[in-house]
Coordinates of C-alpha atoms in Angstrom, one line a residue:
Chain A
X1 CA 29.3 -19.2 28.8
X2 CA 26.4 -21.5 27.8
X3 CA 24.2 -20.6 25.2
X4 CA 21.4 -20.2 27.9
X5 CA 23.7 -17.9 29.8
X6 CA 24.0 -15.8 26.6
X7 CA 20.3 -15.6 26.0
X8 CA 19.6 -14.6 29.6
X9 CA 22.5 -12.0 29.4
X10 CA 20.9 -10.3 26.4
X11 CA 17.4 -10.5 27.7
X12 CA 18.4 -8.9 30.8
X13 CA 20.2 -6.2 28.7
X14 CA 16.9 -5.7 26.8
X15 CA 14.9 -5.4 30.0
X16 CA 17.4 -2.9 31.4
X17 CA 17.1 -0.7 28.4
X18 CA 13.3 -0.8 28.3
X19 CA 13.1 -0.2 31.9
X20 CA 15.3 2.9 31.6
X21 CA 12.7 4.1 28.8
X22 CA 9.8 3.4 31.1
X23 CA 11.4 5.0 34.2
X24 CA 12.1 8.2 32.2
X25 CA 9.0 8.6 30.0
X26 CA 7.4 10.5 32.5
X27 CA 9.5 13.4 31.7
X28 CA 7.1 13.9 28.8
X29 CA 10.3 14.4 26.4
X30 CA 9.7 11.2 24.4
X31 CA 6.6 12.7 22.7
X32 CA 5.4 9.7 20.9
X33 CA 3.5 6.5 21.8
X34 CA 5.8 3.9 23.0
X35 CA 4.8 0.3 23.0
X36 CA 7.4 -1.7 25.3
X37 CA 7.8 -5.6 25.4
X38 CA 8.8 -6.0 29.1
X39 CA 8.1 -9.6 29.8
X40 CA 8.9 -10.9 26.2
X41 CA 12.6 -10.6 26.0
X42 CA 13.5 -14.2 25.9
X43 CA 12.5 -14.8 22.3
X44 CA 14.6 -12.0 21.1
X45 CA 17.6 -13.1 23.0
X46 CA 17.0 -16.5 21.7
X47 CA 17.2 -15.3 18.1
X48 CA 20.1 -13.2 18.8
X49 CA 22.0 -16.7 19.1
X50 CA 21.1 -17.6 15.5
X51 CA 23.2 -14.6 14.1
X52 CA 24.6 -17.0 11.4
X53 CA 21.3 -16.6 9.5
X54 CA 20.5 -13.3 7.5
X55 CA 17.4 -12.1 8.6
X56 CA 14.7 -9.5 7.0
X57 CA 12.5 -9.0 9.8
X58 CA 9.1 -7.0 9.5
X59 CA 7.5 -6.3 12.6
X60 CA 4.7 -4.4 14.2
X61 CA 4.2 -1.2 16.4
X62 CA 5.8 -3.1 19.3
X63 CA 9.1 -3.2 17.5
X64 CA 11.7 -2.3 20.0
X65 CA 13.1 -5.9 20.7
X66 CA 13.8 -6.7 17.0
X67 CA 15.6 -3.5 16.8
X68 CA 17.6 -3.7 19.9
X69 CA 18.5 -7.2 19.1
X70 CA 19.4 -6.7 15.4
X71 CA 21.1 -3.5 15.6
X72 CA 21.3 -2.2 19.2
X73 CA 22.7 1.2 18.5
X74 CA 21.3 2.9 21.7
X75 CA 21.8 6.4 20.6
X76 CA 19.9 6.2 17.4
X77 CA 17.2 4.3 19.4
X78 CA 16.9 6.7 22.1
X79 CA 17.0 9.7 19.8
X80 CA 14.3 8.5 17.6
X81 CA 12.0 8.0 20.7
X82 CA 12.8 11.8 21.2
X83 CA 11.9 12.4 17.6
X84 CA 15.6 13.9 17.1
X85 CA 17.4 13.9 13.8
X86 CA 20.0 11.5 15.2
X87 CA 17.4 8.8 15.3
X88 CA 17.0 5.6 13.4
X89 CA 14.7 7.4 11.0
X90 CA 15.9 10.9 11.6
X91 CA 13.3 11.5 14.3
X92 CA 10.6 11.6 11.6
X93 CA 8.8 8.4 12.6
X94 CA 9.2 7.7 16.4
X95 CA 8.5 4.6 18.4
X96 CA 6.3 2.6 16.4
X97 CA 8.4 2.8 13.2
X98 CA 11.9 1.5 14.6
X99 CA 14.0 -0.1 12.0
X100 CA 17.4 -0.9 10.7
X101 CA 17.3 -2.0 7.1
X102 CA 21.1 -2.5 6.8
X103 CA 21.0 -4.9 9.9
X104 CA 17.9 -6.7 8.7
X105 CA 15.1 -5.2 10.8
X106 CA 13.5 -3.8 7.6
X107 CA 10.5 -2.1 9.1
X108 CA 8.0 -1.6 11.9
X109 CA 4.4 -1.0 10.9
X110 CA 1.9 0.2 13.3
X111 CA -1.4 -1.0 11.3
X112 CA -2.0 -4.4 12.9
X113 CA -0.9 -7.1 10.5
X114 CA 0.0 -4.7 7.7
X115 CA 3.6 -5.7 7.5
X116 CA 2.8 -9.6 7.4
X117 CA 2.7 -9.7 3.4
X118 CA 5.7 -7.5 3.1
X119 CA 7.7 -10.5 4.7
X120 CA 6.2 -12.7 1.8
X121 CA 7.7 -10.3 -0.7
X122 CA 11.2 -10.4 1.1
X123 CA 10.7 -14.3 0.9
X124 CA 9.6 -14.2 -2.7
X125 CA 12.6 -12.2 -3.7
X126 CA 15.0 -14.5 -2.0
X127 CA 13.7 -17.7 -3.6
X128 CA 13.7 -16.1 -7.1
X129 CA 16.9 -14.1 -6.9
X130 CA 18.7 -16.9 -5.1
X131 CA 19.3 -15.1 -1.8
X132 CA 19.5 -16.9 1.5
X133 CA 17.9 -14.6 4.0
X134 CA 15.1 -15.8 6.2
X135 CA 12.3 -13.3 5.9
X136 CA 10.2 -12.9 9.2
X137 CA 6.5 -11.6 9.6
X138 CA 6.5 -10.5 13.3
X139 CA 3.1 -9.9 14.8
X140 CA 1.0 -10.7 17.8
X141 CA -2.2 -12.6 18.7
X142 CA -4.0 -9.4 17.9
X143 CA -2.8 -9.6 14.3
X144 CA -4.4 -13.1 14.0
X145 CA -7.7 -11.4 14.2
X146 CA -7.1 -9.6 10.7
X147 CA -7.8 -11.0 7.4
X148 CA -4.3 -10.3 6.3
X149 CA -2.7 -13.0 8.2
X150 CA -5.0 -15.7 6.7
X151 CA -4.5 -14.2 3.3
X152 CA -0.8 -14.2 3.8
X153 CA -0.7 -17.6 5.3
X154 CA -2.6 -19.0 2.3
X155 CA -0.5 -17.1 -0.4
X156 CA 2.7 -18.3 1.2
X157 CA 1.7 -21.8 1.4
X158 CA 0.5 -21.9 -2.3
X159 CA 3.6 -20.2 -3.5
X160 CA 6.0 -22.2 -1.2
X161 CA 7.6 -19.0 0.3
X162 CA 10.4 -19.6 2.7
X163 CA 9.1 -17.1 5.6
X164 CA 8.7 -17.4 9.2
X165 CA 5.3 -16.3 10.6
X166 CA 6.6 -15.4 14.0
X167 CA 3.5 -14.9 16.5
X168 CA 4.0 -13.6 19.9
X169 CA 1.0 -14.5 21.6
X170 CA 0.9 -12.2 24.9
X171 CA -2.8 -12.8 25.4
X172 CA -3.8 -9.2 24.9
X173 CA -4.8 -6.8 22.3
X174 CA -4.3 -3.5 23.9
X175 CA -6.3 -4.2 27.2
X176 CA -8.7 -6.7 25.9
X177 CA -8.0 -10.4 26.8
X178 CA -7.6 -13.2 24.2
X179 CA -10.4 -15.0 25.6
X180 CA -12.8 -12.0 24.6
X181 CA -11.5 -12.0 21.3
X182 CA -11.0 -15.6 20.0
X183 CA -12.6 -18.9 20.8
X184 CA -9.3 -20.6 21.2
X185 CA -6.0 -19.5 22.8
X186 CA -3.9 -21.5 20.1
X187 CA -2.6 -19.1 17.2
X188 CA -1.1 -22.0 15.5
X189 CA -4.4 -23.2 14.4
X190 CA -4.5 -20.8 11.7
X191 CA -1.4 -22.2 10.1
X192 CA -3.0 -25.6 10.1
X193 CA -5.9 -24.4 8.1
X194 CA -3.4 -23.3 5.5
X195 CA -1.2 -26.4 5.7
X196 CA 1.7 -24.5 7.1
X197 CA 3.9 -26.4 9.3
X198 CA 4.0 -24.9 13.1
X199 CA 5.0 -25.2 16.4
X200 CA 3.9 -23.5 19.8
X201 CA 6.4 -22.9 22.6
X202 CA 6.2 -20.7 25.8
X203 CA 9.0 -18.5 27.1
X204 CA 8.6 -20.1 30.4
X205 CA 10.9 -23.0 29.3
X206 CA 14.2 -21.4 27.8
X207 CA 15.5 -24.8 26.5
X208 CA 12.3 -25.6 24.6
X209 CA 12.0 -22.0 23.4
X210 CA 15.5 -22.0 22.0
X211 CA 15.2 -25.3 20.4
X212 CA 11.8 -24.4 18.7
X213 CA 13.3 -21.3 17.2
X214 CA 16.2 -23.0 15.9
X215 CA 13.9 -25.9 14.5
X216 CA 11.8 -23.3 12.9
X217 CA 14.9 -21.6 11.2
X218 CA 16.5 -24.8 10.2
X219 CA 13.1 -26.0 8.6
X220 CA 12.6 -22.7 6.5
X221 CA 16.2 -22.8 5.4
X222 CA 16.5 -26.5 4.4
X223 CA 12.7 -26.7 3.1
X224 CA 12.4 -23.4 1.6
X225 CA 8.7 -23.5 2.8
X226 CA 6.8 -21.1 5.2
X227 CA 6.7 -21.8 9.0
X228 CA 4.4 -20.6 11.8
X229 CA 5.9 -20.2 15.3
X230 CA 3.7 -19.2 18.2
X231 CA 5.5 -17.9 21.4
X232 CA 3.4 -17.7 24.3
X233 CA 4.5 -15.1 26.6
X234 CA 3.3 -12.2 28.8
X235 CA 3.7 -8.5 28.5
X236 CA 4.2 -7.0 32.1
X237 CA 3.8 -3.4 31.0
X238 CA 0.7 -1.7 29.6
X239 CA -0.1 -1.7 26.0
X240 CA 1.3 1.6 25.3
X241 CA 3.2 3.6 27.9
X242 CA 5.5 3.0 30.8
X243 CA 3.4 1.7 33.5
X244 CA 3.3 -1.9 34.9
X245 CA 0.1 -3.4 33.8
X246 CA -1.4 -4.5 37.0
X247 CA -5.1 -4.1 36.6
X248 CA -6.2 -2.4 33.2
X249 CA -9.0 -3.5 31.0
X250 CA -9.6 -7.3 31.3
X251 CA -6.7 -7.7 33.6
X252 CA -6.8 -8.6 37.1
X253 CA -4.3 -7.9 39.9
X254 CA -4.4 -11.6 40.5
X255 CA -3.5 -12.6 36.9
X256 CA -0.8 -10.0 36.8
X257 CA 0.7 -11.4 40.1
X258 CA 0.7 -14.9 38.7
X259 CA 2.4 -13.9 35.4
X260 CA 5.1 -12.1 37.4
X261 CA 5.8 -14.9 39.7
X262 CA 6.1 -17.2 36.6
X263 CA 8.4 -14.7 34.6
X264 CA 11.5 -16.5 34.0
X265 CA 13.8 -13.8 33.3
X266 CA 12.9 -12.1 36.6
X267 CA 14.3 -15.1 38.4
X268 CA 17.4 -15.6 36.6
X269 CA 18.3 -11.9 35.7
X270 CA 21.7 -11.3 34.8
X271 CA 22.2 -8.3 37.1
X272 CA 25.2 -6.9 35.4
X273 CA 23.8 -6.9 31.9
X274 CA 20.4 -5.2 33.1
X275 CA 22.4 -2.7 34.9
X276 CA 24.7 -2.0 31.9
X277 CA 21.4 -1.8 29.6
X278 CA 19.7 0.5 32.0
X279 CA 22.7 2.8 32.6
X280 CA 23.5 3.0 28.9
X281 CA 20.1 3.9 28.0
X282 CA 19.6 6.2 30.6
X283 CA 22.8 8.3 29.6
X284 CA 21.4 8.7 26.1
X285 CA 18.0 9.6 27.7
X286 CA 19.5 12.1 29.8
X287 CA 21.4 13.6 26.9
X288 CA 18.4 13.9 24.6
X289 CA 16.1 15.1 27.4
X290 CA 18.6 18.0 27.7
X291 CA 18.5 18.8 24.2
X292 CA 14.5 18.5 23.9
X293 CA 14.3 20.8 26.8
X294 CA 15.8 23.4 24.6
X295 CA 13.8 22.5 21.4
X296 CA 11.3 25.2 20.4
X297 CA 8.1 23.0 20.3
X298 CA 5.9 25.1 22.6
X299 CA 3.3 27.4 21.3
X300 CA -0.1 27.7 20.3
X301 CA -2.2 24.8 19.1
Chain B
X1 CA -4.2 -3.3 -33.9
X2 CA -6.0 -2.2 -30.7
X3 CA -4.7 -1.0 -27.4
X4 CA -5.1 -4.4 -25.8
X5 CA -2.5 -5.7 -28.1
X6 CA -0.3 -2.9 -27.5
X7 CA -0.3 -3.4 -24.0
X8 CA 0.2 -7.1 -24.4
X9 CA 3.3 -6.4 -26.6
X10 CA 4.6 -3.9 -24.1
X11 CA 4.5 -6.5 -21.4
X12 CA 5.9 -9.2 -23.4
X13 CA 8.9 -6.9 -24.1
X14 CA 9.2 -6.1 -20.6
X15 CA 9.2 -9.7 -19.3
X16 CA 11.5 -11.0 -21.9
X17 CA 14.0 -8.0 -21.3
X18 CA 14.2 -8.3 -17.6
X19 CA 14.6 -11.6 -15.7
X20 CA 13.6 -10.1 -12.3
X21 CA 10.1 -8.6 -13.9
X22 CA 7.2 -10.7 -12.8
X23 CA 3.4 -10.5 -13.8
X24 CA 0.9 -11.5 -11.0
X25 CA -2.7 -12.0 -12.0
X26 CA -5.7 -14.1 -10.8
X27 CA -6.6 -15.7 -14.1
X28 CA -3.4 -15.9 -16.2
X29 CA -5.0 -18.2 -18.7
X30 CA -8.0 -15.9 -19.5
X31 CA -5.4 -13.3 -20.8
X32 CA -6.6 -10.4 -18.9
X33 CA -8.8 -9.0 -21.4
X34 CA -6.2 -10.1 -24.1
X35 CA -3.7 -7.5 -22.4
X36 CA -1.1 -9.9 -20.9
X37 CA 1.1 -12.4 -22.6
X38 CA 0.3 -16.3 -22.2
X39 CA 3.1 -18.4 -21.0
X40 CA 3.7 -19.5 -24.7
X41 CA 4.1 -16.0 -25.5
X42 CA 7.3 -15.2 -23.4
X43 CA 10.7 -16.5 -23.0
X44 CA 10.4 -17.4 -19.4
X45 CA 7.0 -18.7 -18.5
X46 CA 7.6 -18.9 -14.7
X47 CA 7.7 -15.1 -14.9
X48 CA 3.8 -15.4 -14.7
X49 CA 2.4 -15.9 -11.4
X50 CA -1.1 -16.9 -10.8
X51 CA -2.5 -15.4 -7.6
X52 CA -5.3 -16.6 -5.0
X53 CA -8.2 -14.0 -4.5
X54 CA -6.2 -12.2 -1.9
X55 CA -5.7 -8.6 -3.1
X56 CA -4.2 -7.2 0.3
X57 CA -1.7 -10.0 0.6
X58 CA -0.8 -9.9 -3.1
X59 CA 0.0 -6.0 -2.9
X60 CA 1.8 -6.5 0.3
X61 CA 3.8 -9.2 -1.4
X62 CA 4.7 -7.3 -4.5
X63 CA 5.6 -4.4 -2.3
X64 CA 8.0 -6.3 -0.2
X65 CA 9.6 -8.2 -3.4
X66 CA 10.1 -4.8 -5.0
X67 CA 12.1 -3.7 -2.1
X68 CA 14.5 -6.4 -2.9
X69 CA 14.8 -6.5 -6.7
X70 CA 11.9 -8.0 -8.2
X71 CA 9.9 -5.9 -10.8
X72 CA 6.2 -6.6 -10.4
X73 CA 3.3 -6.0 -12.6
X74 CA 0.0 -7.0 -10.9
X75 CA -3.4 -6.9 -12.3
X76 CA -7.0 -6.7 -10.8
X77 CA -10.0 -7.3 -12.9
X78 CA -11.7 -4.2 -11.3
X79 CA -10.9 -1.1 -9.5
X80 CA -13.3 -2.0 -6.7
X81 CA -10.9 -5.1 -6.1
X82 CA -8.2 -2.7 -5.4
X83 CA -10.3 -1.4 -2.1
X84 CA -9.4 -4.5 -0.5
X85 CA -5.8 -3.8 -0.8
X86 CA -6.0 -0.2 0.3
X87 CA -4.2 -0.6 3.7
X88 CA -1.3 -2.2 1.8
X89 CA -1.2 0.9 -0.8
X90 CA -1.7 3.6 1.9
X91 CA 0.4 2.3 4.7
X92 CA 3.3 0.4 2.9
X93 CA 3.6 0.8 -1.0
X94 CA 3.2 4.6 -1.0
X95 CA 5.4 5.1 1.8
X96 CA 8.3 2.8 1.4
X97 CA 10.7 5.4 0.3
X98 CA 9.7 7.8 3.1
X99 CA 9.5 5.2 5.8
X100 CA 12.9 4.0 5.0
X101 CA 14.6 7.4 4.4
X102 CA 15.3 6.6 1.0
X103 CA 17.2 3.3 1.7
X104 CA 14.3 1.2 0.1
X105 CA 11.9 1.8 -2.9
X106 CA 8.9 -0.4 -4.1
X107 CA 8.4 0.3 -7.8
X108 CA 5.7 -1.8 -9.4
X109 CA 2.9 -1.3 -11.8
X110 CA -0.8 -2.1 -10.6
X111 CA -3.2 -2.3 -13.4
X112 CA -6.9 -2.0 -12.5
X113 CA -9.7 -2.1 -14.7
X114 CA -12.8 0.4 -14.9
X115 CA -15.8 -1.2 -15.9
X116 CA -18.8 0.4 -17.9
X117 CA -22.0 -0.8 -19.7
X118 CA -23.3 -4.2 -20.4
X119 CA -24.8 -4.1 -16.9
X120 CA -21.5 -3.7 -14.7
X121 CA -23.9 -1.9 -12.2
X122 CA -22.8 -0.3 -9.0
X123 CA -19.9 -2.4 -7.7
X124 CA -18.0 -3.0 -11.1
X125 CA -18.0 0.5 -12.7
X126 CA -16.3 2.7 -10.3
X127 CA -13.0 4.5 -10.8
X128 CA -12.2 6.2 -7.6
X129 CA -9.7 8.5 -9.2
X130 CA -10.1 11.0 -6.3
X131 CA -9.3 8.5 -3.9
X132 CA -6.1 7.0 -5.6
X133 CA -4.9 10.6 -6.4
X134 CA -5.4 11.4 -2.7
X135 CA -2.5 9.0 -1.6
X136 CA 1.0 10.6 -1.8
X137 CA 3.6 8.4 -3.2
X138 CA 1.4 6.7 -5.8
X139 CA 1.9 7.9 -9.5
X140 CA -1.8 7.4 -11.1
X141 CA -2.4 7.3 -14.7
X142 CA -5.7 7.0 -16.5
X143 CA -4.9 6.4 -20.3
X144 CA -7.2 6.8 -23.2
X145 CA -5.1 6.0 -26.1
X146 CA -1.9 4.3 -27.1
X147 CA 0.3 7.1 -26.6
X148 CA -1.1 7.2 -23.1
X149 CA -0.3 3.4 -22.4
X150 CA 3.1 3.9 -24.0
X151 CA 3.7 6.6 -21.4
X152 CA 2.8 4.3 -18.6
X153 CA 5.3 1.7 -19.9
X154 CA 8.0 4.4 -20.0
X155 CA 7.2 5.6 -16.6
X156 CA 7.5 2.5 -14.9
X157 CA 11.1 2.2 -16.4
X158 CA 11.8 5.5 -14.7
X159 CA 10.1 5.8 -11.4
X160 CA 10.9 4.2 -7.9
X161 CA 7.4 4.8 -6.8
X162 CA 4.4 2.4 -7.4
X163 CA 2.4 3.2 -10.5
X164 CA -1.4 2.6 -10.8
X165 CA -3.1 2.5 -14.0
X166 CA -6.9 2.8 -14.0
X167 CA -7.8 1.3 -17.2
X168 CA -11.2 2.0 -18.8
X169 CA -12.3 -1.4 -20.2
X170 CA -13.6 0.5 -23.1
X171 CA -10.3 2.0 -24.1
X172 CA -8.8 -1.5 -24.7
X173 CA -10.6 -2.1 -27.9
X174 CA -9.5 1.3 -29.6
X175 CA -7.3 1.0 -32.5
X176 CA -3.6 2.3 -31.6
X177 CA -3.9 4.9 -34.5
X178 CA -6.5 6.8 -32.5
X179 CA -5.3 10.1 -31.1
X180 CA -7.1 12.3 -28.4
X181 CA -6.5 15.8 -27.6
X182 CA -7.3 19.0 -29.7
X183 CA -5.5 22.2 -29.7
X184 CA -6.5 25.4 -31.7
X185 CA -4.5 28.7 -32.1
X186 CA -7.4 30.6 -30.8
X187 CA -9.7 28.3 -28.6
X188 CA -13.2 29.3 -27.9
X189 CA -13.4 26.7 -24.9
X190 CA -11.1 24.4 -23.0
X191 CA -12.2 20.9 -22.2
X192 CA -10.2 18.9 -19.3
X193 CA -10.6 15.2 -19.4
X194 CA -8.9 11.9 -19.0
X195 CA -9.4 8.0 -19.7
X196 CA -12.6 7.4 -21.8
X197 CA -14.0 11.0 -21.5
X198 CA -11.1 12.1 -23.6
X199 CA -12.3 9.7 -26.6
X200 CA -15.9 11.2 -26.3
X201 CA -14.4 14.9 -25.9
X202 CA -11.9 14.5 -28.9
X203 CA -14.9 13.0 -31.3
X204 CA -17.0 16.0 -30.3
X205 CA -14.4 18.6 -30.6
X206 CA -13.3 17.4 -34.0
X207 CA -17.0 17.6 -35.2
X208 CA -17.5 20.9 -33.6
X209 CA -14.4 22.4 -35.5
X210 CA -16.0 21.4 -38.8
X211 CA -18.9 23.8 -37.7
X212 CA -16.6 26.7 -36.7
X213 CA -16.2 25.9 -33.0
X214 CA -12.8 25.4 -31.7
X215 CA -12.7 23.6 -28.5
X216 CA -9.2 22.4 -26.9
X217 CA -9.3 19.2 -25.4
X218 CA -6.6 18.4 -23.0
X219 CA -6.3 14.7 -22.5
X220 CA -4.9 14.1 -18.8
X221 CA -3.5 10.7 -18.2
X222 CA -1.5 12.1 -15.3
X223 CA -3.4 14.7 -13.6
X224 CA -0.4 16.9 -12.4
X225 CA 1.2 16.9 -15.6
X226 CA -1.8 18.4 -17.4
X227 CA -2.1 21.5 -15.2
X228 CA 0.0 23.6 -17.1
X229 CA -1.4 22.7 -20.5
X230 CA -5.0 23.5 -19.1
X231 CA -3.8 27.0 -17.9
X232 CA -2.0 27.6 -21.2
X233 CA -5.3 26.9 -23.2
X234 CA -7.5 28.7 -20.5
X235 CA -5.5 31.9 -20.8
X236 CA -6.6 32.0 -24.5
X237 CA -10.3 30.6 -24.2
X238 CA -11.3 31.7 -20.6
X239 CA -13.9 28.9 -20.8
X240 CA -13.4 25.6 -19.1
X241 CA -15.5 22.3 -19.2
X242 CA -14.0 19.9 -16.8
X243 CA -14.8 16.4 -17.0
X244 CA -14.8 13.5 -14.3
X245 CA -15.1 9.9 -15.0
X246 CA -16.5 9.4 -11.5
X247 CA -18.5 11.8 -9.6
X248 CA -17.9 15.6 -9.7
X249 CA -18.3 16.0 -6.1
X250 CA -14.8 15.9 -4.7
X251 CA -13.5 14.9 -8.2
X252 CA -10.3 15.7 -10.1
X253 CA -12.3 18.7 -12.0
X254 CA -12.9 20.4 -8.7
X255 CA -9.2 20.2 -7.8
X256 CA -8.3 21.6 -11.3
X257 CA -10.5 24.5 -11.1
X258 CA -9.2 25.3 -7.6
X259 CA -5.9 25.5 -9.2
X260 CA -6.8 27.7 -12.0
X261 CA -8.3 29.9 -9.5
X262 CA -5.5 30.1 -7.3
X263 CA -3.2 30.8 -10.4
X264 CA -5.3 33.9 -11.2
X265 CA -6.9 32.5 -14.2
X266 CA -9.8 34.9 -15.3
X267 CA -12.9 33.3 -16.5
X268 CA -15.0 34.7 -19.2
X269 CA -18.0 32.8 -17.5
X270 CA -18.3 30.2 -14.6
X271 CA -16.6 26.8 -15.2
X272 CA -18.8 23.9 -15.8
X273 CA -18.0 20.3 -14.5
X274 CA -19.4 17.0 -16.1
X275 CA -19.2 13.8 -14.0
X276 CA -21.3 10.9 -12.6
X277 CA -23.9 11.7 -10.0
X278 CA -23.0 11.2 -6.4
X279 CA -24.8 8.0 -6.2
X280 CA -24.4 4.4 -7.3
X281 CA -24.5 3.3 -11.0
X282 CA -27.4 1.2 -12.0
X283 CA -27.0 -2.0 -14.2
X284 CA -30.2 -1.1 -16.4
X285 CA -28.9 0.3 -19.6
X286 CA -31.4 3.3 -19.9
X287 CA -30.5 4.3 -16.3
X288 CA -26.7 3.8 -16.9
X289 CA -27.0 6.2 -19.7
X290 CA -28.2 8.8 -17.5
X291 CA -25.5 8.1 -15.1
X292 CA -22.3 8.1 -17.1
X293 CA -21.0 11.3 -19.0
X294 CA -21.9 11.1 -22.6
X295 CA -21.4 13.2 -25.6
X296 CA -25.0 14.5 -25.2
X297 CA -24.0 16.0 -22.0
X298 CA -21.0 17.5 -23.7
X299 CA -23.0 19.3 -26.2
X300 CA -25.3 20.6 -23.5
X301 CA -22.4 22.1 -21.4
X302 CA -20.8 23.7 -24.5
X303 CA -24.0 25.3 -25.4
X304 CA -24.0 26.9 -21.9
X305 CA -20.5 27.9 -22.2
X306 CA -20.6 29.3 -25.7
X307 CA -24.3 30.8 -26.0
X308 CA -22.9 32.8 -28.8
X309 CA -22.1 29.8 -30.8
X310 CA -25.2 27.6 -29.9
X311 CA -26.5 27.4 -33.8
X312 CA -23.1 25.9 -34.8
X313 CA -23.2 23.4 -31.8
X314 CA -26.6 22.4 -32.4
X315 CA -25.8 21.5 -36.1
X316 CA -22.7 19.5 -34.7
X317 CA -25.0 17.7 -32.2
X318 CA -27.6 16.6 -35.0
X319 CA -24.8 15.3 -37.1
X320 CA -23.3 13.4 -34.1
X321 CA -26.9 11.9 -33.0
X322 CA -27.1 10.6 -36.8
X323 CA -23.9 9.0 -36.6
X324 CA -24.9 7.0 -33.5
X325 CA -28.3 5.9 -34.6
X326 CA -29.2 2.2 -34.1
X327 CA -26.2 1.9 -31.5
X328 CA -26.5 0.6 -28.0
X329 CA -25.3 3.0 -25.6
X330 CA -24.1 0.4 -23.1
X331 CA -21.2 -0.6 -25.2
X332 CA -18.3 1.6 -26.8
X333 CA -19.0 0.3 -30.6
X334 CA -19.8 -2.5 -32.7
X335 CA -16.4 -4.4 -31.9
X336 CA -17.4 -4.9 -28.4
X337 CA -19.1 -8.1 -27.5
X338 CA -20.3 -9.6 -24.0
X339 CA -19.8 -10.6 -21.3
X340 CA -17.5 -7.8 -20.7

């Protein structure tokens, strides 16, 4: 198998898992807001290929893919979405806080941009305690509108911190288009302002994507300096929930159709991996559906 | 020796004793009111980290660093600058242990200075103690004297949570021999106070005791730790005067009185509160004098609490006023020199 085949295989598995969640969300037994990343899988499938690096990843509310990539324990994942004690956080935190600290997915924080400076701290510790991990601040284009990103870029630059600013530019903040929020579609421009090296790449070209991810990690590892990687992608599902986002907020059906037509994974799907992800996930969903139906959470409110 | 020297010595010991400790501060070379060591004072100067004016990113960074073995101390020149880092404190630092199911902790010390007097005005003189105390997961200290500051440094060695000190600027210049708090076997009244208010209350109480009025002063650098002591004193006195550094409205004194009522304390008369008005402070010295709690407010309230001892209180007030003649009210004493 080639690296590209492996990437497609894992990305397909990720899509299968997420689609199973989307398809079963209507049971109303995953009683927490769920932010899926259907359409954005290739980046994380690429990162999975660089498992020789030790990661400390700090992500956002949309943190299913880092969890599934670094840990992948579907039982704990599905249990957490069902707020069950078998979950990643013992069912206390739900979908917006998926994490696996022992596997390097340190946290997911649902306040936009809030987890970015935590990654600086992990990078600071690595630098001063002679650790070799790569610290990753994972966020979206929406977080680029928060002051904390700009403070963090400046601080990382002035302190020479080995941290990856990993920006998934999916062009939407909830249902509001990037064009209504920023004067430019390029997020890497913010890195330039802080003299942080950067690259922009799209998920539409797998070879370029994987090469850019590798170069970013290699740069940080060798230079011990910050790097900003912008990954242009498109979220096919709604901001929060299971539905395909065809026409919500600023989106038009035409735009969605174009994005779907350009979705590389749809055209190159590894059906077996997709099916495995879907069926394995659904098996656990069925299990926790049965459990949650018997939980005594009904009553007066 | 004054408290600022004590703090500096404690930090020097801490940094020299632990290579993983780091001190983050904007303006390192200014010495943070002579309370932090300079590079030449410590064994490893690279433990001192200069900061850009980025409070939110800085608190986020020290939170993350403390998860992985760094032991940070971070200093903000005024409490108000901490507001810029509120999200990091509320969302991340205070919740690290909870969010990680106990797998991670983020112990660090955040020092913030409360200004007062010398024209500090409405944006450099607030303490916001109610705000900081309302965040579960933070341990908040409001020291008044050297033993309070020593407690802070003992605590940070023991706790796995972020510790915040709200350091009244006027407590830095107080001699380390100064003690606060008063306890009597049969108190006539009980004062609950913290930070610089404890200095005022202790001076007043000691003077009153010379005139036959016994007022307990329960200094409370850590609010929750003081509840029991206040209750024990109140069981004897039945009269409470609670002092807030900030506004009485939604202040710690209100919480204290509520807890005393819930514990079944029987008051001999209605409890009184002293704090700032619920409005911004003026930089004008005459107006600021009316804004911040003073010994005069204390005497007024004690006369209301203890009407049967008003003659003695009046005599003590007269002596106190004589001792203050000629002093400016916008500084804590002759030792204090501007600009801060």
